[in-house]
C-alpha positions in Angstrom: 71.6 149.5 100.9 70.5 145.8 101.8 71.9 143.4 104.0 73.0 139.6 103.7 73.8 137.8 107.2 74.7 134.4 106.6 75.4 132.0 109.2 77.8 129.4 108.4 79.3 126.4 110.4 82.6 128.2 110.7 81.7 131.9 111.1 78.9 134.6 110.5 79.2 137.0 107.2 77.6 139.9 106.9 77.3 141.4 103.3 76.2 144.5 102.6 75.0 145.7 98.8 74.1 148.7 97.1 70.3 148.8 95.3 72.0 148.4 91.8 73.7 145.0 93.8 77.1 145.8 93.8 78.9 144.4 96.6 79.4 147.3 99.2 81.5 145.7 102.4 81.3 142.8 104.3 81.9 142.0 107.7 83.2 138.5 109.4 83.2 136.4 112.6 84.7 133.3 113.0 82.6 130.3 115.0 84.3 127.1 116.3 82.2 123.5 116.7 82.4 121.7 119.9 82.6 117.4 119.4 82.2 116.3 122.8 81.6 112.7 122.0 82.5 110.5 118.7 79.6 111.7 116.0 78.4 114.5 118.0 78.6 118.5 117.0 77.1 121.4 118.9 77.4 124.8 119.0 76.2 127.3 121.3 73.4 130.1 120.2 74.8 132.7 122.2 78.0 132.5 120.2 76.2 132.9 116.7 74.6 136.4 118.2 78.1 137.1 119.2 79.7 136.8 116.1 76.9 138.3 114.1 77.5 141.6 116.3 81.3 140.9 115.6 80.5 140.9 111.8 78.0 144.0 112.0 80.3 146.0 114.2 83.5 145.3 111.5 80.6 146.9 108.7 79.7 149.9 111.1 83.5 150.3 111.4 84.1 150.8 107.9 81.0 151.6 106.0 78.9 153.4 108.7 77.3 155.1 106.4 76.2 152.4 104.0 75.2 150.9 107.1 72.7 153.4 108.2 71.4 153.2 104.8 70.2 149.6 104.8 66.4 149.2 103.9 66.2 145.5 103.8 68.3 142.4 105.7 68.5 139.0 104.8 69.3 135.7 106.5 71.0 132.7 105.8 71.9 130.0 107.7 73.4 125.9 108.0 70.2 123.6 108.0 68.7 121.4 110.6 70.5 122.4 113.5 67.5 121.6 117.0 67.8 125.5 118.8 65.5 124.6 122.4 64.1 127.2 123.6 62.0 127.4 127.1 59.0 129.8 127.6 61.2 132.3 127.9 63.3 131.9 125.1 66.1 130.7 127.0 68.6 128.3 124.9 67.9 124.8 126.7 71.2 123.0 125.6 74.1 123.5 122.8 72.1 123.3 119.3 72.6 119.6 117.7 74.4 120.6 114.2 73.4 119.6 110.3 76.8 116.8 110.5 75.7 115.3 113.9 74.9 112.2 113.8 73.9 110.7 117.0 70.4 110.4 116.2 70.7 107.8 114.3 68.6 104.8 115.6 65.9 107.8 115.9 66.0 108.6 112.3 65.6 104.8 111.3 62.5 104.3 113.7 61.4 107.7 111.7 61.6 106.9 108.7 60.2 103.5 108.8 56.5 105.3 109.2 55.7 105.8 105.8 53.9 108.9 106.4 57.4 110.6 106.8 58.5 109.7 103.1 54.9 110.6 102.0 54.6 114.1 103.6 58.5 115.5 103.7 59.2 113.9 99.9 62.5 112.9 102.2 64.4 110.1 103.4 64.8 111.0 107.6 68.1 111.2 107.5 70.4 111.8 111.6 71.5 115.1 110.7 67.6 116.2 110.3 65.9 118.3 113.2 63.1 115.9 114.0 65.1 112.5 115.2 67.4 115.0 117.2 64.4 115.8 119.4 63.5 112.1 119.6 67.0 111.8 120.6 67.0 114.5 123.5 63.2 112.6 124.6 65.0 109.5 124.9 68.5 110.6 126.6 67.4 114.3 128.2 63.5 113.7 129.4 64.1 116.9 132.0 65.1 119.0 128.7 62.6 118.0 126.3 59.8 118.5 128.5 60.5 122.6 128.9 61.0 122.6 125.1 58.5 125.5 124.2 59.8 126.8 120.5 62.0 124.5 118.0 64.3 127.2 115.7 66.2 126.3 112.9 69.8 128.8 113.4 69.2 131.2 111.3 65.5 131.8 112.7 67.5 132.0 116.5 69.1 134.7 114.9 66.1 136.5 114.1 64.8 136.0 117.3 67.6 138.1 119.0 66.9 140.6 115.6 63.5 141.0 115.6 61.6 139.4 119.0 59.8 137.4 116.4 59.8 133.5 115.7 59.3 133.1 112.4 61.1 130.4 109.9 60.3 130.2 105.9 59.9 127.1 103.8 63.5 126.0 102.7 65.2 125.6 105.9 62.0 124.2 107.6 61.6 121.6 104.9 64.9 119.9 106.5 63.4 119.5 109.6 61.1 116.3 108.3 58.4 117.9 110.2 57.1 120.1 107.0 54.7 119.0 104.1 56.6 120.1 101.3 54.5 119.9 98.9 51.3 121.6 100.7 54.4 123.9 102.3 53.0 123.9 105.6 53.8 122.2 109.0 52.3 118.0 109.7 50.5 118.0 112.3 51.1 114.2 111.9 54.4 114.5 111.7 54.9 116.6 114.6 52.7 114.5 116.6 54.8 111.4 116.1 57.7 113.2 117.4 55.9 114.4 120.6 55.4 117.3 119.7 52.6 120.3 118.1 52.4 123.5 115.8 52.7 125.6 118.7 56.0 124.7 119.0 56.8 125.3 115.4 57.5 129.0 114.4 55.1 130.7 111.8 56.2 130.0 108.0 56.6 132.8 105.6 58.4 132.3 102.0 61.5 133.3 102.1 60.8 136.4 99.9 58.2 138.0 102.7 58.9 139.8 105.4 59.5 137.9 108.3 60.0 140.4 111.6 61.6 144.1 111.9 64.5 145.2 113.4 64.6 146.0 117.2 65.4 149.6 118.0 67.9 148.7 120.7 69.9 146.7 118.1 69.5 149.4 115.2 70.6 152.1 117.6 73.5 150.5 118.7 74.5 149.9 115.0 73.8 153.7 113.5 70.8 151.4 111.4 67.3 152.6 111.0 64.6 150.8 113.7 61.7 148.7 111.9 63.9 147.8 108.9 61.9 144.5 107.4 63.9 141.0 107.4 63.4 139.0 104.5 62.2 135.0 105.9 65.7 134.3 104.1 66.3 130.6 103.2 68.3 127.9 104.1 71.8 128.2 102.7 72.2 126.3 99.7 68.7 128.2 98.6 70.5 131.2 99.5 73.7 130.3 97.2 71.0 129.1 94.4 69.7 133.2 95.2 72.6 134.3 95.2 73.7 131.9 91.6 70.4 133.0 90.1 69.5 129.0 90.2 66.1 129.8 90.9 64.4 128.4 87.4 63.7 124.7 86.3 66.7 123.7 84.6 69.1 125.7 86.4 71.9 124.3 88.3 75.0 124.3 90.7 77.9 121.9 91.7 79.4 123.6 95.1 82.7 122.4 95.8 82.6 123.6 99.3 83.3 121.6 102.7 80.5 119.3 101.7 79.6 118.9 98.1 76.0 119.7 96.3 75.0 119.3 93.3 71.7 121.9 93.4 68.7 122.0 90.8 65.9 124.6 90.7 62.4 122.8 89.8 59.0 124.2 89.3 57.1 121.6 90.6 57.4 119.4 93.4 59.2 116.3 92.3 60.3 113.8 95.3 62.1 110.7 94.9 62.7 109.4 98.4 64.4 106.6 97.8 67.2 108.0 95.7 68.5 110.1 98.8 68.1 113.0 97.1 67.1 116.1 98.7 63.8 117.5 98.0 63.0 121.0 99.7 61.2 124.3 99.1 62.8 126.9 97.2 63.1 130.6 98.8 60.7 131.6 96.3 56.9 130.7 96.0 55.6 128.3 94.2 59.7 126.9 93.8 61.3 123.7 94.9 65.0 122.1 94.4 66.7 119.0 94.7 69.9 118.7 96.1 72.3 115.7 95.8 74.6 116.2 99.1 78.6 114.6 99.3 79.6 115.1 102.9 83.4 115.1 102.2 84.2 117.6 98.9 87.2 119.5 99.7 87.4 118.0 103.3 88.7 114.9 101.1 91.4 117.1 99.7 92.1 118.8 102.9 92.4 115.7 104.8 95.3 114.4 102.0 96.5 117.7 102.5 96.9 117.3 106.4 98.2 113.9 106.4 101.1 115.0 103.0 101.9 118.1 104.7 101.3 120.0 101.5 99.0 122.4 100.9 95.7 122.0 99.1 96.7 124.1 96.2 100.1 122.5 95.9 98.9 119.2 95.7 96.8 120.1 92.6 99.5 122.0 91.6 101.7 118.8 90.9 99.0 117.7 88.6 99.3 119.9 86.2 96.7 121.7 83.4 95.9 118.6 81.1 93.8 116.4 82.8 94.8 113.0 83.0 93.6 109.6 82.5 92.5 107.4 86.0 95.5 105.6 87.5 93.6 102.7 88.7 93.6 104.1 91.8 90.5 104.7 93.4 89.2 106.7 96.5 85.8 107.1 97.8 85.4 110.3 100.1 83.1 108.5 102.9 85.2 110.5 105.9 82.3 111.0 107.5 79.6 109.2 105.9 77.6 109.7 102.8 74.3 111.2 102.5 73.5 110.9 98.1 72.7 107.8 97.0 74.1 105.7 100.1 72.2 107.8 102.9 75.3 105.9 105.3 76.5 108.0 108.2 78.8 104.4 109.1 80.7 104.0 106.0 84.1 105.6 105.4 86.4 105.8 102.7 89.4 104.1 101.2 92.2 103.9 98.4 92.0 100.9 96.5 94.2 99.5 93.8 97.5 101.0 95.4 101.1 99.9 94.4 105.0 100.7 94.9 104.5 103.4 92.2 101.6 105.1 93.7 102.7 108.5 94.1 101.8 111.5 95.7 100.2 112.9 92.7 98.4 109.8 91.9 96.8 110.1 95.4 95.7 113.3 94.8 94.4 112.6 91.2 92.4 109.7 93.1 90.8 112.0 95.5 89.4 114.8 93.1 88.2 112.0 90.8 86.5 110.3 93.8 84.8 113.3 94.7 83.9 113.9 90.7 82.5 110.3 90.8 80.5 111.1 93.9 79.0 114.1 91.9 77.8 111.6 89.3 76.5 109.7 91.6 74.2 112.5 92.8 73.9 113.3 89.2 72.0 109.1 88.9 70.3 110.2 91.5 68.4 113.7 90.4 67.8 111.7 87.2 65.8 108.9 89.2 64.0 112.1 90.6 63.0 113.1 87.3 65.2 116.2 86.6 67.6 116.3 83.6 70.4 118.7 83.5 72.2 120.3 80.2 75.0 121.8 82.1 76.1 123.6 85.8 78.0 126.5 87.0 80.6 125.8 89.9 81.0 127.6 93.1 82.9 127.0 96.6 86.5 126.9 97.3 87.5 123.3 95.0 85.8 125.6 91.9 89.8 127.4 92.0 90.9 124.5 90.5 90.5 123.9 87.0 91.4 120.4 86.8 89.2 119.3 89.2 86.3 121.2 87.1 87.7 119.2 84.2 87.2 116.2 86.0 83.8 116.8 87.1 82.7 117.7 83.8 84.5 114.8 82.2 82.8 112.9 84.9 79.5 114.6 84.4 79.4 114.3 80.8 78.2 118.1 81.4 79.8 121.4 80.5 80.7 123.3 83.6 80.7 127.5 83.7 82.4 129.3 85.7 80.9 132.4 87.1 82.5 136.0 86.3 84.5 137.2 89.6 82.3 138.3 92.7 80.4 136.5 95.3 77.7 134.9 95.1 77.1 132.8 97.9 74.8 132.6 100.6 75.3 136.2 102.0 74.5 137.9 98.5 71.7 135.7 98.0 70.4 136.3 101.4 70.7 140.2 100.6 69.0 139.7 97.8 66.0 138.3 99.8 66.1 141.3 102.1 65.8 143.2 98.7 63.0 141.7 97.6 60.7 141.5 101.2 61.6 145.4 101.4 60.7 146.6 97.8 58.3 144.1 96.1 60.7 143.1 93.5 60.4 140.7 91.0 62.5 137.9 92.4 63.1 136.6 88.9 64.5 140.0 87.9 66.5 140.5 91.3 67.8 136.6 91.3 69.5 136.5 88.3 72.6 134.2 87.1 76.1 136.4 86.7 78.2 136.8 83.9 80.4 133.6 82.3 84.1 133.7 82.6 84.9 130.8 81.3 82.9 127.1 80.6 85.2 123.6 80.8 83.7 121.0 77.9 84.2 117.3 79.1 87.5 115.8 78.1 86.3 113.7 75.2 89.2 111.4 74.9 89.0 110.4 78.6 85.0 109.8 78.6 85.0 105.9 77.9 88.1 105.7 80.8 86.1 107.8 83.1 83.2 106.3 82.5 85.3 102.6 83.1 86.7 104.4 86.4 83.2 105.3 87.7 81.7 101.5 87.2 85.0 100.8 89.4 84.0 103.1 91.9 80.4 102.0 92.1 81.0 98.8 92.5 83.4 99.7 95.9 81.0 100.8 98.0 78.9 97.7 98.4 82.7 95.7 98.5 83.3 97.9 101.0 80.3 97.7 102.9 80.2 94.3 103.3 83.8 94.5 104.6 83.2 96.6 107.5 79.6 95.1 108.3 
């Protein structure tokens, strides 16, 4: 058996999979986010160990002995998050989250030095790791000077696991601290921060072993002491793991929370400027780009909220045949937008509303917003220099078909939708605690799953969706200069 522990923003899932990969059990644990101030979101480390133990005890419950069968475990985790540690390993404050964007003014001063475009292939963008420790220098002196170890999540995690601080490249490339391309830590980069290696963790790929697990832990659970730990990856490399997206040419739209539109590369291809994400793969010698929506289904959960219908309902009304633009349009800035805009100030709007603007047509105007938004990304991995030929969908919003049909109509790009099973972050993550303990291939482990199904473009709606998306581009500057 191997083990997938995946920490999310909104709970800890713990996967468990037989050698053949079948999906065994799983365990969860729900987490809550603390906002104490406008544009700020912490969460406290000792509640991540707490629900990982919720989520391992729920396996031991019912699949003890799977459990004590496990040979291999993999993390997961959400990116960027600043874990300060003392020189005890004592948590220093709540850890600054991937959506907190308080750091701001930090990141710009950041990433005006050129060397930080140069060496990170990256725009610094707030919710990064390094401007958040600018940020506590600047407001919390008396904390940043017993700062001993930076972690990523995940890698705080392994700490408590293991005893070990160890990260791998894929998380630690969204810290803006990490040559990418050498995949190794910037001295320079760390130095202009105030900081030095030895407050870095080591770096393994995330297919190496990266710690063992402690025998008080493994005792307590009915597990084996001195299993390995795979380094993991962050957790869009561990979906693209867990998709099989692990090959130039591959690709994912995840209609999650936030929305990514994920490509494997085999080279190292940065396009700063674009706002694209460029980061390390989980696998050697791998990197991906990421376009990144911050509102995907947040955008349809927030019409949801405010109609008093349910998500599913509101697509319901729409119907199966997808339908031409309205005229209406919506951009999904709630809470900023990182691809192409890299904006944590804008926020969205309807536009071209009237008497008979219904319900429905709101609805339509939010999934297509979100499809344009995709396309935007879509621009912006093609400035990068990657082409794609089609995508597979995952994440919640991938339940409803006409919002595929609108991304691929948007997209210009069949979409395929993956046989039934999961294959998110938590399998991927197993998967990498397969490989570190046996040696595997990870191109044979990582592989895609079966087809269901695969949505074509709408061909007799391209030239109105392509008409709707020229509308759409041309808001956000409109709007922009509106709210300046």
């Amino acid at each position: 058996m191997y083990l997938g522990l995946d920490l999310g923003t909104s709970g800890v899932k713990a996967l468990l999979i037989d050698a053949g990969q079948s999906i065994i059990g799983s365990g969860h644990a729900s987490l809550d986010v603390s906002r104490p101030h406008p544009g700020w979101s912490e969460q406290n480390p000792a509640d991540w160990t707490r629900a990982c133990e919720e989520a391992i005890t729920e396996l031991k419950v019912s699949h003890p002995e799977q459990l004590a069968a496990v040979k291999g475990i993999g993390l997961s985790g959400q990116m960027h998050g600043a874990t300060l540690l003392d020189a005890g390993d004592q948590v220093l404050r709540p850890c600054i989250l991937w959506n907190d964007t308080r750091s701001h003014v930090e990141a710009a001063k950041l990433d005006a030095d050129p060397r930080f475009r140069k060496l990170t292939g990256n725009i610094v963008f707030p919710g990064f790791t390094a401007p958040k420790l600018v940020w506590v220098k600047n407001n919390e002196p008396d904390v940043f000077a017993k700062v001993t170890k930076v972690l990523l999540p995940k890698d705080f995690l392994r700490l408590w696991l293991t005893g070990e601080h160890i990260s791998e490249m894929s998380d630690s490339a969204g810290t803006s601290w990490l040559d990418v391309g050498k995949r190794g830590w910037s001295s320079d980069l760390l130095s202009a921060t105030s900081l030095d290696e030895k407050q870095m963790p080591l770096l393994v790929e995330g297919t190496e072993k990266a710690g063992a697990l402690r025998s008080e832990l493994a005792s307590k659970w009915g597990m084996q002491a001195g299993i390995p730990i795979a380094g993991g990856a962050g957790d869009n490399a561990a979906s693209a793991c867990g998709m099989g997206t692990v090959a130039a040419g591959q690709a994912f739209v995840s209609l999650g929370t936030s929305g990514v539109l994920f490509a494997a590369n085999a080279s190292y291809l940065p396009n700063p400027e674009s706002a694209v994400h460029t980061f390390c793969h989980a696998l050697p010698d791998t990197w991906h780009q990421m376009g990144v929506i911050l509102s995907a289904t947040d955008s349809l959960n927030w019409l949801s909220e405010i109609s008093g219908k349910g998500a599913g309902e509101l697509t319901t009304e729409l119907g199966d045949t997808l339908k031409a633009p309205t005229g209406v349009s919506f951009l999904p800035y709630l809470s900023g937008e990182r691809t192409p805009h890299n904006d944590s100030a804008i926020r969205g709007s309807f536009t071209g509303l009237a008497h008979e603007s219904s319900r429905a047509v709101l609805t339509q105007a939010v999934l297509e917003g979100v499809a344009f938004a995709f396309r935007d990304s879509l621009e912006a991995l093609a400035k990068a220099g990657t082409r794609l030929t089609r995508v597979t969908a995952i994440g919640g919003g991938s339940r409803s078909h006409y919002w595929l049909k609108a991304i691929a109509t948007a997209l210009g790009l069949p979409v395929d939708i993956p046989a039934e099973g999961d294959f998110g972050a938590a399998f991927g993550a197993a998967r990498l605690g397969l490989i570190a303990a046996t040696g595997a291939d990870p191109l044979r482990v990582c592989t895609a799953p079966a087809t269901d199904a695969t949505i074509e473009p709408v061909a007799a709606l391209s030239n109105a969706y392509a008409d709707a998306y020229q509308r759409y581009r041309l808001l956000y500057p409109a709007i922009k200069a509106a709210t300046a």
